[in-house]
Coordinates of C-alpha atoms in Angstrom, one line a residue:
Chain A
M1 CA -9.3 17.6 -6.4
A2 CA -12.1 19.6 -8.0
P3 CA -10.6 23.0 -8.1
R4 CA -7.8 21.7 -10.2
Q5 CA -10.2 20.5 -12.8
R6 CA -11.8 23.9 -13.2
R7 CA -9.8 24.7 -16.2
A8 CA -11.2 21.7 -18.0
E9 CA -14.8 23.0 -17.7
S10 CA -17.1 23.8 -20.6
H11 CA -15.2 21.9 -23.2
V12 CA -18.1 19.5 -23.6
A13 CA -21.4 21.0 -24.4
P14 CA -23.0 18.5 -26.6
F15 CA -26.5 18.5 -25.0
G16 CA -27.8 21.9 -25.6
R17 CA -31.3 22.8 -24.5
S18 CA -32.2 19.4 -22.9
R19 CA -29.1 19.8 -20.9
D20 CA -30.3 23.2 -19.5
R21 CA -33.6 21.6 -18.5
R22 CA -31.8 18.7 -16.8
L23 CA -29.5 21.2 -14.9
A24 CA -32.7 23.0 -13.7
I25 CA -34.0 19.7 -12.4
A26 CA -30.7 19.0 -10.7
R27 CA -30.7 22.5 -9.2
A28 CA -34.2 21.9 -7.7
A29 CA -33.2 18.5 -6.3
A30 CA -29.9 19.7 -4.9
G31 CA -31.7 22.7 -3.4
A32 CA -34.2 20.5 -1.7
L33 CA -31.6 18.1 -0.4
L34 CA -29.5 20.9 1.0
A35 CA -32.2 23.4 2.0
L36 CA -34.5 21.1 3.9
P37 CA -31.9 19.8 6.5
V38 CA -30.3 23.3 6.7
A39 CA -33.7 24.9 7.3
T40 CA -34.6 22.2 9.8
I41 CA -31.5 22.9 11.8
A42 CA -31.6 26.7 11.5
L43 CA -35.2 26.9 12.6
G44 CA -34.4 24.7 15.6
A45 CA -31.5 27.0 16.6
I46 CA -33.5 30.2 16.8
G47 CA -36.8 29.1 18.2
E48 CA -38.3 27.3 21.1
G49 CA -41.0 24.7 20.9
V50 CA -40.3 23.1 17.5
R51 CA -42.6 20.2 18.0
Y52 CA -45.2 18.3 16.0
P53 CA -47.5 19.5 14.5
R54 CA -46.1 23.0 14.6
L55 CA -44.1 23.8 11.5
L56 CA -42.5 26.9 12.9
P57 CA -41.2 27.5 16.4
E58 CA -43.5 28.9 19.0
S59 CA -41.2 31.7 20.0
L60 CA -37.8 33.1 19.0
T61 CA -35.0 32.8 21.4
L62 CA -31.3 33.6 21.9
R63 CA -31.1 31.3 24.9
P64 CA -28.9 28.6 23.2
W65 CA -26.5 31.2 21.9
L66 CA -26.1 32.8 25.3
R67 CA -25.7 29.5 27.0
M68 CA -23.0 28.5 24.5
L69 CA -20.9 31.5 25.7
D70 CA -21.3 30.5 29.3
P71 CA -18.2 28.5 30.4
A72 CA -20.3 26.5 32.8
S73 CA -21.9 24.8 29.7
G74 CA -18.5 23.3 28.9
I75 CA -18.9 24.4 25.3
P76 CA -16.2 27.1 25.1
S77 CA -13.6 24.6 26.4
A78 CA -14.9 21.9 24.1
L79 CA -14.6 24.3 21.2
A80 CA -11.0 25.1 22.3
S81 CA -10.1 21.4 22.5
S82 CA -11.6 20.7 19.1
A83 CA -9.7 23.5 17.6
L84 CA -6.4 22.6 19.3
V85 CA -6.7 18.9 18.2
A86 CA -7.8 19.7 14.7
V87 CA -5.1 22.3 14.1
A88 CA -2.4 20.0 15.5
V89 CA -3.6 17.1 13.3
T90 CA -3.6 19.4 10.3
I91 CA -0.1 20.7 10.9
G92 CA 1.2 17.2 11.6
A93 CA -0.5 15.5 8.7
V94 CA 0.8 18.2 6.2
C95 CA 4.4 18.1 7.6
L96 CA 4.4 14.3 7.2
A97 CA 2.6 14.3 3.9
V98 CA 4.8 16.7 1.9
P99 CA 8.0 14.6 1.9
A100 CA 6.1 11.3 1.8
G101 CA 4.0 12.5 -1.1
Y102 CA 7.1 13.6 -3.0
A103 CA 8.8 10.2 -2.5
L104 CA 5.5 8.4 -3.4
A105 CA 5.2 10.4 -6.6
R106 CA 8.7 9.5 -7.7
L107 CA 8.3 5.8 -7.2
R108 CA 7.6 3.3 -10.0
G109 CA 4.2 1.7 -10.7
R110 CA 4.2 -1.5 -8.6
Q111 CA 6.0 0.0 -5.6
R112 CA 3.7 3.0 -5.7
A113 CA 0.6 0.8 -5.9
L114 CA 1.7 -1.2 -2.9
L115 CA 2.4 1.9 -0.8
V116 CA -0.9 3.5 -1.9
A117 CA -2.7 0.4 -0.7
L118 CA -0.8 0.4 2.6
F119 CA -1.7 4.1 3.1
L120 CA -5.4 3.4 2.3
A121 CA -5.7 0.8 4.9
P122 CA -5.6 3.0 8.1
A123 CA -7.6 5.7 6.3
V124 CA -10.5 3.4 5.5
A125 CA -10.4 1.0 8.4
P126 CA -13.0 1.6 11.1
G127 CA -11.7 4.2 13.6
F128 CA -13.0 2.4 16.6
A129 CA -10.9 -0.7 15.8
T130 CA -7.7 1.3 15.5
A131 CA -8.7 3.1 18.7
F132 CA -9.2 -0.1 20.6
G133 CA -5.6 -1.1 20.0
L134 CA -4.1 2.3 20.4
H135 CA -6.0 2.8 23.7
A136 CA -4.2 -0.2 25.2
I137 CA -0.8 0.9 23.8
W138 CA -1.4 4.5 25.0
L139 CA -2.2 3.2 28.5
R140 CA 1.1 1.5 28.7
L141 CA 2.9 4.6 27.3
G142 CA 1.0 6.8 29.8
I143 CA -0.4 9.1 27.1
E144 CA -4.0 7.9 27.4
G145 CA -6.5 10.7 28.2
G146 CA -4.5 13.6 26.9
V147 CA -4.5 15.8 23.9
P148 CA -1.1 14.5 22.5
G149 CA -2.5 10.9 22.5
V150 CA -5.7 12.0 20.8
V151 CA -3.7 14.0 18.1
I152 CA -1.4 11.0 17.3
G153 CA -4.4 8.7 17.2
Q154 CA -6.2 11.0 14.7
L155 CA -3.1 11.3 12.6
V156 CA -3.4 7.6 11.9
P157 CA -6.4 8.0 9.5
A158 CA -5.7 11.6 8.6
T159 CA -2.1 11.4 7.3
P160 CA -2.9 9.0 4.5
Y161 CA -5.4 11.4 2.9
A162 CA -2.8 14.2 3.0
V163 CA -0.1 11.9 1.6
L164 CA -2.2 10.7 -1.3
I165 CA -3.3 14.3 -2.2
M166 CA 0.4 15.5 -2.1
A167 CA 1.5 12.5 -4.1
S168 CA -1.0 13.2 -6.9
A169 CA 0.2 16.9 -6.9
F170 CA 3.9 15.9 -7.1
M171 CA 3.1 13.5 -9.9
R172 CA 2.1 16.6 -12.0
V173 CA 5.3 18.4 -11.2
D174 CA 7.8 18.1 -13.9
P175 CA 11.2 16.7 -12.6
A176 CA 12.8 19.1 -15.0
W177 CA 12.2 21.8 -12.4
V178 CA 14.3 20.0 -9.8
D179 CA 17.1 19.3 -12.4
Q180 CA 17.1 22.9 -13.5
A181 CA 17.4 24.2 -9.9
R182 CA 20.2 21.7 -9.2
S183 CA 22.1 22.6 -12.3
L184 CA 21.9 26.2 -11.1
G185 CA 23.6 25.1 -7.9
A186 CA 20.6 24.8 -5.6
R187 CA 21.0 22.5 -2.5
D188 CA 18.4 20.0 -1.5
R189 CA 17.0 22.4 1.0
T190 CA 16.6 25.2 -1.5
V191 CA 15.1 22.8 -4.1
A192 CA 12.5 21.6 -1.5
L193 CA 11.6 24.9 0.0
D194 CA 12.0 27.3 -2.9
V195 CA 11.1 25.2 -5.9
L196 CA 8.9 22.2 -4.9
V197 CA 6.8 23.6 -2.1
P198 CA 5.7 26.7 -4.1
L199 CA 4.8 24.5 -7.1
V200 CA 2.4 22.4 -5.0
R201 CA 1.1 25.1 -2.7
P202 CA -2.5 24.7 -3.9
A203 CA -2.3 20.9 -3.1
I204 CA -1.0 21.8 0.4
A205 CA -4.1 23.9 0.9
V206 CA -6.2 20.9 -0.2
A207 CA -4.4 18.5 2.0
A208 CA -4.6 20.8 5.0
A209 CA -8.3 21.3 4.5
V210 CA -9.0 17.6 4.2
A211 CA -6.9 16.8 7.3
F212 CA -8.7 19.5 9.2
V213 CA -12.1 18.3 8.2
I214 CA -11.3 14.7 9.1
A215 CA -10.0 15.7 12.5
W216 CA -12.8 18.1 13.2
G217 CA -15.4 15.4 12.4
E218 CA -13.6 12.7 14.4
Y219 CA -15.7 11.3 17.2
V220 CA -14.9 7.7 18.3
I221 CA -11.1 8.0 18.3
T222 CA -11.3 11.0 20.6
L223 CA -13.9 9.4 22.7
L224 CA -11.7 6.3 23.3
L225 CA -8.2 7.8 23.4
G226 CA -9.3 10.9 25.3
G227 CA -10.5 8.7 28.1
G228 CA -13.3 11.1 29.0
R229 CA -10.8 13.9 29.7
V230 CA -10.5 15.3 26.2
I231 CA -14.0 16.6 25.5
T232 CA -14.6 17.9 22.0
L233 CA -17.6 19.5 20.3
P234 CA -19.1 16.4 18.7
M235 CA -19.5 14.9 22.2
H236 CA -21.7 17.8 23.2
V237 CA -23.5 17.8 19.9
L238 CA -24.4 14.1 20.3
G239 CA -25.3 14.3 23.9
L240 CA -27.6 17.3 23.4
A241 CA -29.2 15.9 20.2
L242 CA -29.9 12.5 21.6
G243 CA -30.9 14.0 25.0
G244 CA -33.7 15.9 23.4
E245 CA -32.3 19.4 23.9
R246 CA -33.4 20.4 20.5
T247 CA -32.8 24.2 20.6
M248 CA -29.4 23.9 22.2
A249 CA -28.4 21.0 19.9
S250 CA -29.4 22.9 16.8
A251 CA -27.4 25.9 17.7
L252 CA -24.4 23.8 18.5
V253 CA -24.7 21.9 15.2
L254 CA -24.6 25.3 13.4
L255 CA -21.5 26.3 15.3
Y256 CA -19.9 22.9 14.7
L257 CA -20.4 23.3 11.0
V258 CA -18.7 26.7 10.6
P259 CA -15.0 25.6 10.8
P260 CA -15.2 22.7 8.2
L261 CA -17.2 24.9 5.8
A262 CA -14.6 27.7 6.3
A263 CA -11.9 25.2 5.6
L264 CA -13.5 24.2 2.4
H265 CA -13.9 27.8 1.4
A266 CA -10.2 28.5 2.2
M267 CA -9.2 25.5 0.2
N268 CA -11.1 26.8 -2.8
V269 CA -9.5 30.2 -2.5
L270 CA -6.0 29.0 -1.8
G271 CA -6.2 25.8 -3.9
G272 CA -7.5 27.4 -7.0
P273 CA -5.4 28.1 -10.1
R274 CA -3.0 30.9 -9.3
P275 CA -1.9 33.7 -11.6
G276 CA 1.3 32.6 -13.2
G277 CA 0.8 28.9 -12.5
R278 CA 0.1 28.1 -16.1
A279 CA 3.2 30.0 -17.4
R280 CA 5.4 28.1 -14.9
R281 CA 4.1 24.8 -16.1
S282 CA 4.8 25.5 -19.7
A283 CA 8.2 26.9 -18.9
A284 CA 9.2 23.5 -17.4
G285 CA 8.8 21.8 -20.7
S286 CA 6.7 18.9 -21.6
D287 CA 5.2 16.6 -19.0
R288 CA 6.6 13.6 -20.9
G289 CA 10.2 14.4 -20.0
R290 CA 9.9 12.5 -16.7
R291 CA 13.1 10.8 -15.9
E292 CA 12.5 8.9 -12.7
Chain B
M1 CA 24.2 14.6 -9.8
G2 CA 27.9 13.7 -9.7
N3 CA 28.4 16.3 -7.1
R4 CA 25.7 14.6 -4.9
G5 CA 27.4 11.2 -5.3
A6 CA 30.7 12.7 -4.2
R7 CA 29.0 14.2 -1.2
A8 CA 27.5 10.9 -0.3
L9 CA 31.0 9.4 -0.2
T10 CA 31.8 11.4 2.9
H11 CA 28.7 10.0 4.6
H12 CA 29.4 6.4 3.9
H13 CA 32.7 4.7 4.7
Q14 CA 32.3 2.3 1.8
L15 CA 32.7 3.0 -1.8
A16 CA 30.4 5.8 -3.2
P17 CA 27.0 4.3 -3.4
S18 CA 25.3 4.8 -6.8
V19 CA 23.0 7.7 -7.2
A20 CA 20.1 5.4 -7.5
S21 CA 20.7 3.7 -4.1
R22 CA 21.2 7.1 -2.5
T23 CA 17.9 8.4 -3.9
A24 CA 16.3 5.2 -2.7
G25 CA 17.6 5.8 0.8
Q26 CA 16.4 9.4 0.6
R27 CA 12.9 8.2 -0.4
T28 CA 12.8 5.8 2.4
L29 CA 13.7 8.7 4.8
Q30 CA 11.0 10.9 3.2
L31 CA 8.3 8.1 3.5
A32 CA 9.3 6.7 6.9
P33 CA 7.7 9.3 9.3
A34 CA 4.3 9.2 7.5
L35 CA 4.4 5.4 7.2
A36 CA 5.3 5.0 10.9
I37 CA 2.5 7.3 12.1
S38 CA -0.2 5.9 9.9
V39 CA 0.6 2.4 8.7
G40 CA 2.9 1.5 11.6
L41 CA 0.6 2.6 14.4
F42 CA -2.4 1.1 12.6
A43 CA -0.5 -2.3 12.2
A44 CA 0.6 -2.1 15.9
A45 CA -3.0 -1.4 17.0
L46 CA -4.4 -4.2 14.9
L47 CA -1.7 -6.6 16.2
F48 CA -2.7 -5.7 19.7
V49 CA -6.4 -6.2 19.0
A50 CA -5.7 -9.6 17.3
L51 CA -3.6 -10.8 20.3
A52 CA -6.1 -9.5 22.8
S53 CA -8.9 -11.3 21.0
L54 CA -7.0 -14.5 21.3
R55 CA -6.2 -14.3 25.0
P56 CA -8.4 -15.6 27.7
P57 CA -9.9 -12.8 29.7
I58 CA -7.9 -13.1 33.0
G59 CA -8.5 -10.6 35.7
I60 CA -8.6 -6.8 35.5
T61 CA -5.1 -6.4 34.1
S62 CA -6.0 -7.7 30.7
I63 CA -6.3 -4.3 29.2
G64 CA -3.3 -2.5 30.6
S65 CA -0.7 -5.2 30.3
A66 CA 1.3 -6.1 27.3
P67 CA 0.0 -8.9 25.1
S68 CA 2.1 -11.8 26.3
I69 CA 2.4 -14.7 23.8
S70 CA 3.2 -17.1 26.6
T71 CA -0.3 -17.3 27.9
D72 CA -2.5 -19.8 26.1
L73 CA -4.1 -18.5 23.0
T74 CA -7.7 -19.4 22.5
L75 CA -10.4 -18.9 20.0
N76 CA -13.0 -18.8 22.8
A77 CA -13.8 -15.1 22.1
Y78 CA -14.6 -15.9 18.5
R79 CA -16.8 -18.9 19.5
A80 CA -18.6 -16.9 22.1
L81 CA -19.1 -14.1 19.5
A82 CA -20.5 -16.6 17.0
G83 CA -22.9 -17.9 19.7
R84 CA -24.3 -14.4 20.4
P85 CA -28.0 -14.4 19.5
N86 CA -27.8 -10.8 18.1
L87 CA -24.8 -11.4 15.9
V88 CA -26.6 -12.5 12.8
P89 CA -29.1 -9.7 12.8
S90 CA -26.3 -7.2 13.4
I91 CA -24.3 -8.7 10.5
L92 CA -27.3 -8.5 8.2
I93 CA -28.1 -4.9 9.1
S94 CA -24.5 -3.8 8.7
F95 CA -24.2 -5.5 5.3
R96 CA -27.5 -4.1 4.2
I97 CA -26.7 -0.6 5.2
A98 CA -23.3 -0.6 3.5
A99 CA -24.4 -2.5 0.3
V100 CA -27.5 -0.4 -0.3
S101 CA -25.8 2.9 0.5
T102 CA -22.9 2.0 -1.8
A103 CA -25.2 0.9 -4.7
L104 CA -27.4 4.1 -4.4
A105 CA -24.3 6.3 -4.1
A106 CA -22.8 4.7 -7.2
V107 CA -25.9 5.1 -9.3
F108 CA -26.7 8.6 -8.1
G109 CA -23.1 9.6 -8.3
L110 CA -22.7 8.4 -11.8
G111 CA -25.9 10.2 -12.8
L112 CA -24.8 13.3 -11.1
A113 CA -21.3 13.2 -12.8
L114 CA -22.8 12.7 -16.3
L115 CA -25.3 15.5 -15.6
L116 CA -22.6 18.0 -14.3
R117 CA -20.1 17.1 -16.9
G118 CA -19.2 20.3 -18.7
A119 CA -21.3 22.3 -16.3
S120 CA -19.9 25.4 -14.8
A121 CA -17.3 25.4 -12.0
R122 CA -20.0 26.7 -9.5
W123 CA -21.7 23.3 -9.8
R124 CA -18.6 21.5 -8.8
T125 CA -18.1 23.9 -5.9
A126 CA -21.7 23.2 -4.8
L127 CA -21.0 19.5 -5.1
Q128 CA -18.2 19.8 -2.5
A129 CA -20.5 21.5 0.0
G130 CA -21.6 18.3 1.6
L131 CA -18.1 16.8 1.9
P132 CA -16.9 18.7 5.0
V133 CA -20.2 18.0 6.9
P134 CA -19.3 15.6 9.7
Y135 CA -21.1 12.2 9.5
L136 CA -22.5 13.0 13.0
V137 CA -24.2 16.1 11.7
A138 CA -25.5 14.4 8.6
A139 CA -27.1 11.8 10.8
I140 CA -28.6 14.3 13.2
A141 CA -30.0 16.3 10.2
V142 CA -31.6 13.1 8.8
L143 CA -33.0 12.4 12.3
W144 CA -34.6 15.9 12.6
T145 CA -35.8 16.0 9.1
L146 CA -37.3 12.5 8.7
S147 CA -38.4 11.4 12.1
P148 CA -42.2 11.1 12.8
S149 CA -42.0 14.6 14.4
G150 CA -39.4 15.9 12.0
S151 CA -39.7 18.8 9.7
V152 CA -41.0 16.7 6.7
A153 CA -43.8 15.3 8.9
R154 CA -44.6 18.8 10.3
L155 CA -44.6 20.2 6.7
L156 CA -47.0 17.5 5.6
A157 CA -49.2 18.1 8.7
A158 CA -49.2 21.9 8.0
I159 CA -50.6 21.3 4.5
G160 CA -53.1 18.8 5.8
A161 CA -51.5 15.7 4.2
L162 CA -50.8 14.0 7.5
D163 CA -53.4 13.2 10.1
S164 CA -51.3 12.1 12.9
R165 CA -47.7 11.5 13.8
A166 CA -48.4 7.8 13.8
A167 CA -49.3 7.9 10.2
F168 CA -45.8 8.9 9.2
P169 CA -43.6 6.0 8.2
V170 CA -40.8 5.0 10.5
I171 CA -37.7 5.8 8.5
V172 CA -35.3 6.7 11.3
Q173 CA -34.1 4.5 14.1
D174 CA -35.9 1.6 12.3
A175 CA -34.8 -2.0 12.3
W176 CA -34.1 -2.1 8.6
G177 CA -31.6 0.7 8.6
T178 CA -33.4 3.1 6.3
G179 CA -32.2 6.2 8.1
S180 CA -28.6 5.2 8.0
V181 CA -28.9 4.4 4.3
I182 CA -30.3 7.8 3.6
A183 CA -27.5 9.6 5.6
Y184 CA -24.8 7.6 3.9
T185 CA -26.2 8.0 0.5
W186 CA -26.5 11.7 1.0
K187 CA -22.9 11.9 2.2
S188 CA -21.4 9.5 -0.4
T189 CA -23.1 10.5 -3.6
P190 CA -21.2 13.8 -4.1
F191 CA -18.0 12.0 -3.2
V192 CA -18.6 9.4 -6.0
A193 CA -19.6 12.1 -8.4
M194 CA -16.4 14.1 -7.8
I195 CA -14.2 11.1 -8.4
L196 CA -16.2 10.3 -11.6
L197 CA -16.0 13.9 -12.8
A198 CA -12.3 13.8 -12.4
A199 CA -12.2 10.6 -14.5
L200 CA -14.5 12.2 -17.1
D201 CA -12.2 15.2 -17.4
G202 CA -9.5 12.8 -18.6
L203 CA -11.6 11.4 -21.3
D204 CA -10.5 12.4 -24.8
E205 CA -13.3 14.5 -26.3
Q206 CA -12.2 13.4 -29.8
L207 CA -13.4 9.9 -29.2
E208 CA -16.9 11.0 -28.6
A209 CA -16.9 13.6 -31.4
T210 CA -15.7 11.0 -33.8
A211 CA -18.3 8.5 -32.7
R212 CA -21.0 11.1 -33.1
T213 CA -19.8 11.9 -36.6
L214 CA -19.9 8.2 -37.4
G215 CA -23.5 8.2 -36.4
V216 CA -23.1 6.3 -33.1
G217 CA -26.2 7.0 -30.9
A218 CA -26.0 8.4 -27.4
L219 CA -26.7 5.2 -25.7
L220 CA -24.1 3.2 -27.6
R221 CA -21.6 6.0 -27.1
S222 CA -22.0 5.9 -23.4
R223 CA -21.7 2.1 -23.4
L224 CA -18.6 2.0 -25.6
I225 CA -16.8 5.2 -24.6
I226 CA -17.9 6.6 -21.3
W227 CA -18.6 3.4 -19.4
P228 CA -15.2 1.7 -19.9
H229 CA -13.6 5.0 -19.0
V230 CA -15.3 5.6 -15.7
R231 CA -15.7 2.0 -14.6
P232 CA -12.3 1.7 -12.8
S233 CA -13.0 4.9 -10.9
L234 CA -16.5 3.8 -10.1
F235 CA -15.2 0.5 -8.7
I236 CA -12.6 2.3 -6.5
A237 CA -15.2 4.9 -5.3
A238 CA -17.7 2.2 -4.5
A239 CA -15.1 0.1 -2.7
L240 CA -14.1 3.1 -0.6
V241 CA -17.7 3.9 0.2
F242 CA -18.5 0.3 1.2
A243 CA -15.4 -0.2 3.3
F244 CA -16.0 3.1 5.1
T245 CA -19.7 2.7 5.7
F246 CA -19.4 -0.8 6.9
G247 CA -17.2 0.2 9.8
A248 CA -18.5 3.6 10.6
Y249 CA -19.9 4.3 14.0
E250 CA -21.6 7.6 14.3
V251 CA -24.4 7.2 11.8
P252 CA -26.0 4.0 13.1
L253 CA -25.4 5.4 16.6
V254 CA -27.8 8.2 15.8
L255 CA -30.1 6.6 13.2
G256 CA -30.1 2.9 14.1
A257 CA -32.6 1.0 16.1
T258 CA -31.6 -0.2 19.6
F259 CA -31.9 -3.7 18.2
P260 CA -30.3 -5.0 16.1
P261 CA -27.2 -2.7 16.6
A262 CA -24.9 -2.3 13.6
L263 CA -21.7 -4.3 14.0
P264 CA -19.5 -1.3 15.1
L265 CA -22.1 -0.4 17.8
L266 CA -22.1 -4.0 19.0
A267 CA -18.3 -4.0 19.2
H268 CA -18.3 -0.7 21.1
R269 CA -21.0 -2.0 23.5
L270 CA -19.0 -5.1 24.2
Y271 CA -15.9 -2.9 24.8
V272 CA -17.5 -0.6 27.3
Q273 CA -19.2 -3.4 29.3
P274 CA -18.1 -3.4 33.0
D275 CA -17.7 -7.1 32.6
I276 CA -14.1 -7.2 31.3
A277 CA -14.5 -10.9 30.3
L278 CA -16.5 -9.6 27.2
R279 CA -13.6 -7.5 26.0
P280 CA -11.9 -10.2 23.9
Q281 CA -15.2 -10.5 22.0
A282 CA -15.1 -6.8 21.3
F283 CA -11.6 -7.2 20.0
A284 CA -12.5 -10.2 17.9
L285 CA -15.5 -8.3 16.4
A286 CA -13.4 -5.2 15.7
L287 CA -10.9 -7.4 13.9
V288 CA -13.6 -9.1 11.8
I289 CA -15.2 -5.7 10.8
T290 CA -11.8 -4.3 9.8
A291 CA -11.0 -7.5 7.8
I292 CA -14.3 -7.2 6.0
G293 CA -13.8 -3.5 5.3
L294 CA -10.3 -3.9 4.0
G295 CA -11.2 -7.1 2.1
S296 CA -13.9 -5.2 0.2
L297 CA -11.4 -2.5 -0.7
A298 CA -9.0 -5.1 -1.9
L299 CA -11.8 -6.7 -4.0
G300 CA -12.5 -3.3 -5.5
Y301 CA -8.9 -2.9 -6.4
R302 CA -8.8 -6.3 -8.0
G303 CA -11.9 -5.4 -9.9
V304 CA -10.2 -2.3 -11.3
R305 CA -7.1 -4.3 -12.2
A306 CA -9.3 -6.8 -14.0
A307 CA -11.2 -4.1 -15.8
V308 CA -8.1 -2.3 -16.9
D309 CA -6.4 -5.5 -18.1
R310 CA -9.5 -6.5 -20.1
D311 CA -9.7 -3.1 -21.8
G312 CA -6.0 -3.4 -22.5
R313 CA -5.2 0.0 -21.2
R314 CA -2.0 1.0 -19.3

């Protein structure tokens, strides 16, 4: 994804001054599009009585923040459930995606295109439709209404994203690395863990971040498969926001936003170009020497 | 390699399989778990939904029991669905929201990508900032910002540009779907721009430089060089946005009017009705929505194939 392209920046600068002006306009527009909703939420979270026609809140308050800490609000346990589900989905999706991405990257054109299309279907299909069917199957299997059922249900749309990210990373790994390691006597296990995984570590960070963000934002699958017993943060967010509890809802939205933004930040830190990464690539010889 | 073939001999009691077939088996093993969890469970879920939509709603066991083929299959649920008075308005609003959001995200995303091409890495990082924002939060932010008592209306009132709340246009929870379109466009534009920026990074700079040297103007350059290069990515990005927004649930839940409900909301309402006889209709509708979403994705793919073939690349 984007961090990988960083190296390619600033090659093209054909526009000169008019470009600077356009970037200034873009900055202003982007600022307004981000700042306005953020300010709206933030003001709502620290003040009471944000209502028309008052622009600013009537009084400042810590009430929503204190209430969030109170176990009786249900929010601490929802936060724990959200974290548990999202972390489990992240680990599961990455573990499934690393081998699958490797195999996908080594397949030929037509087969690969078919598999990519197959993987895209559950990722793009509406979550509620998948959940309708899984709900009935989970009832028969007796895993409806629990965290494991919710995690497996969320893996259905999350795994494909991780697989496609890993596949595109493995496509950029020169097979010569594997051959060199093998000719030095490395076993499959060593090749996988000591050669391939380190080469795609930035992509693993990206895949993990994307899986986490998807799982953290998932609402309707958890709602249906959790059977009302697995309560995650978005359910509280929605209930409070539509229930008119503006202050509380604003504060909760801010809390809800922290983990996915942190995941994005971690992805940019871990997924960025690493020192030594370039030297390794050139040492593996040209990218054209792909055998399989 | 020969060493691996010899090892394979001990595993198989037949003759040593060729290295090729062994790696094929290995790849199957590597792909199988991921395929089973995502594609397999998805297919199983859809199969159940399809069978349940074809079964007459009999008694309260219809949800917990296995789909039995022996019972009579019937298209009654589809007929009943087609006869619902609110189906057509729901179809219209869902198509309108998805189509308009996709078109706006494609146009803005393309503009943004061209604007940020060659800009510093910080711009690209900033572009990502909206990606991890859950759809639910985007919808709530639009609601609080653009409702008649939202921050924009209050800002206008504070500077004396708005006399009363009633004078503010209804753009959230409206019957046209404006609020949903705004939320989806806000979420999807950076996504489209990122895909297009990745495509633009792969564009050979020599082409443009040569064209410029030959005196080709900026407009013609973008038509002859940039447009054919980004078109396949734009098709794919637009198809992904359309397929996703058409079936998404949270945004119209927050920003849609009570009537007409977007199709996913209608399906969910039918599903949670106490009257279990309505459930086959919910399944039928879920299947139709999924088919439309996946169909539009397939069309996007075909469009890419066609575009690539026409340009004679790859």
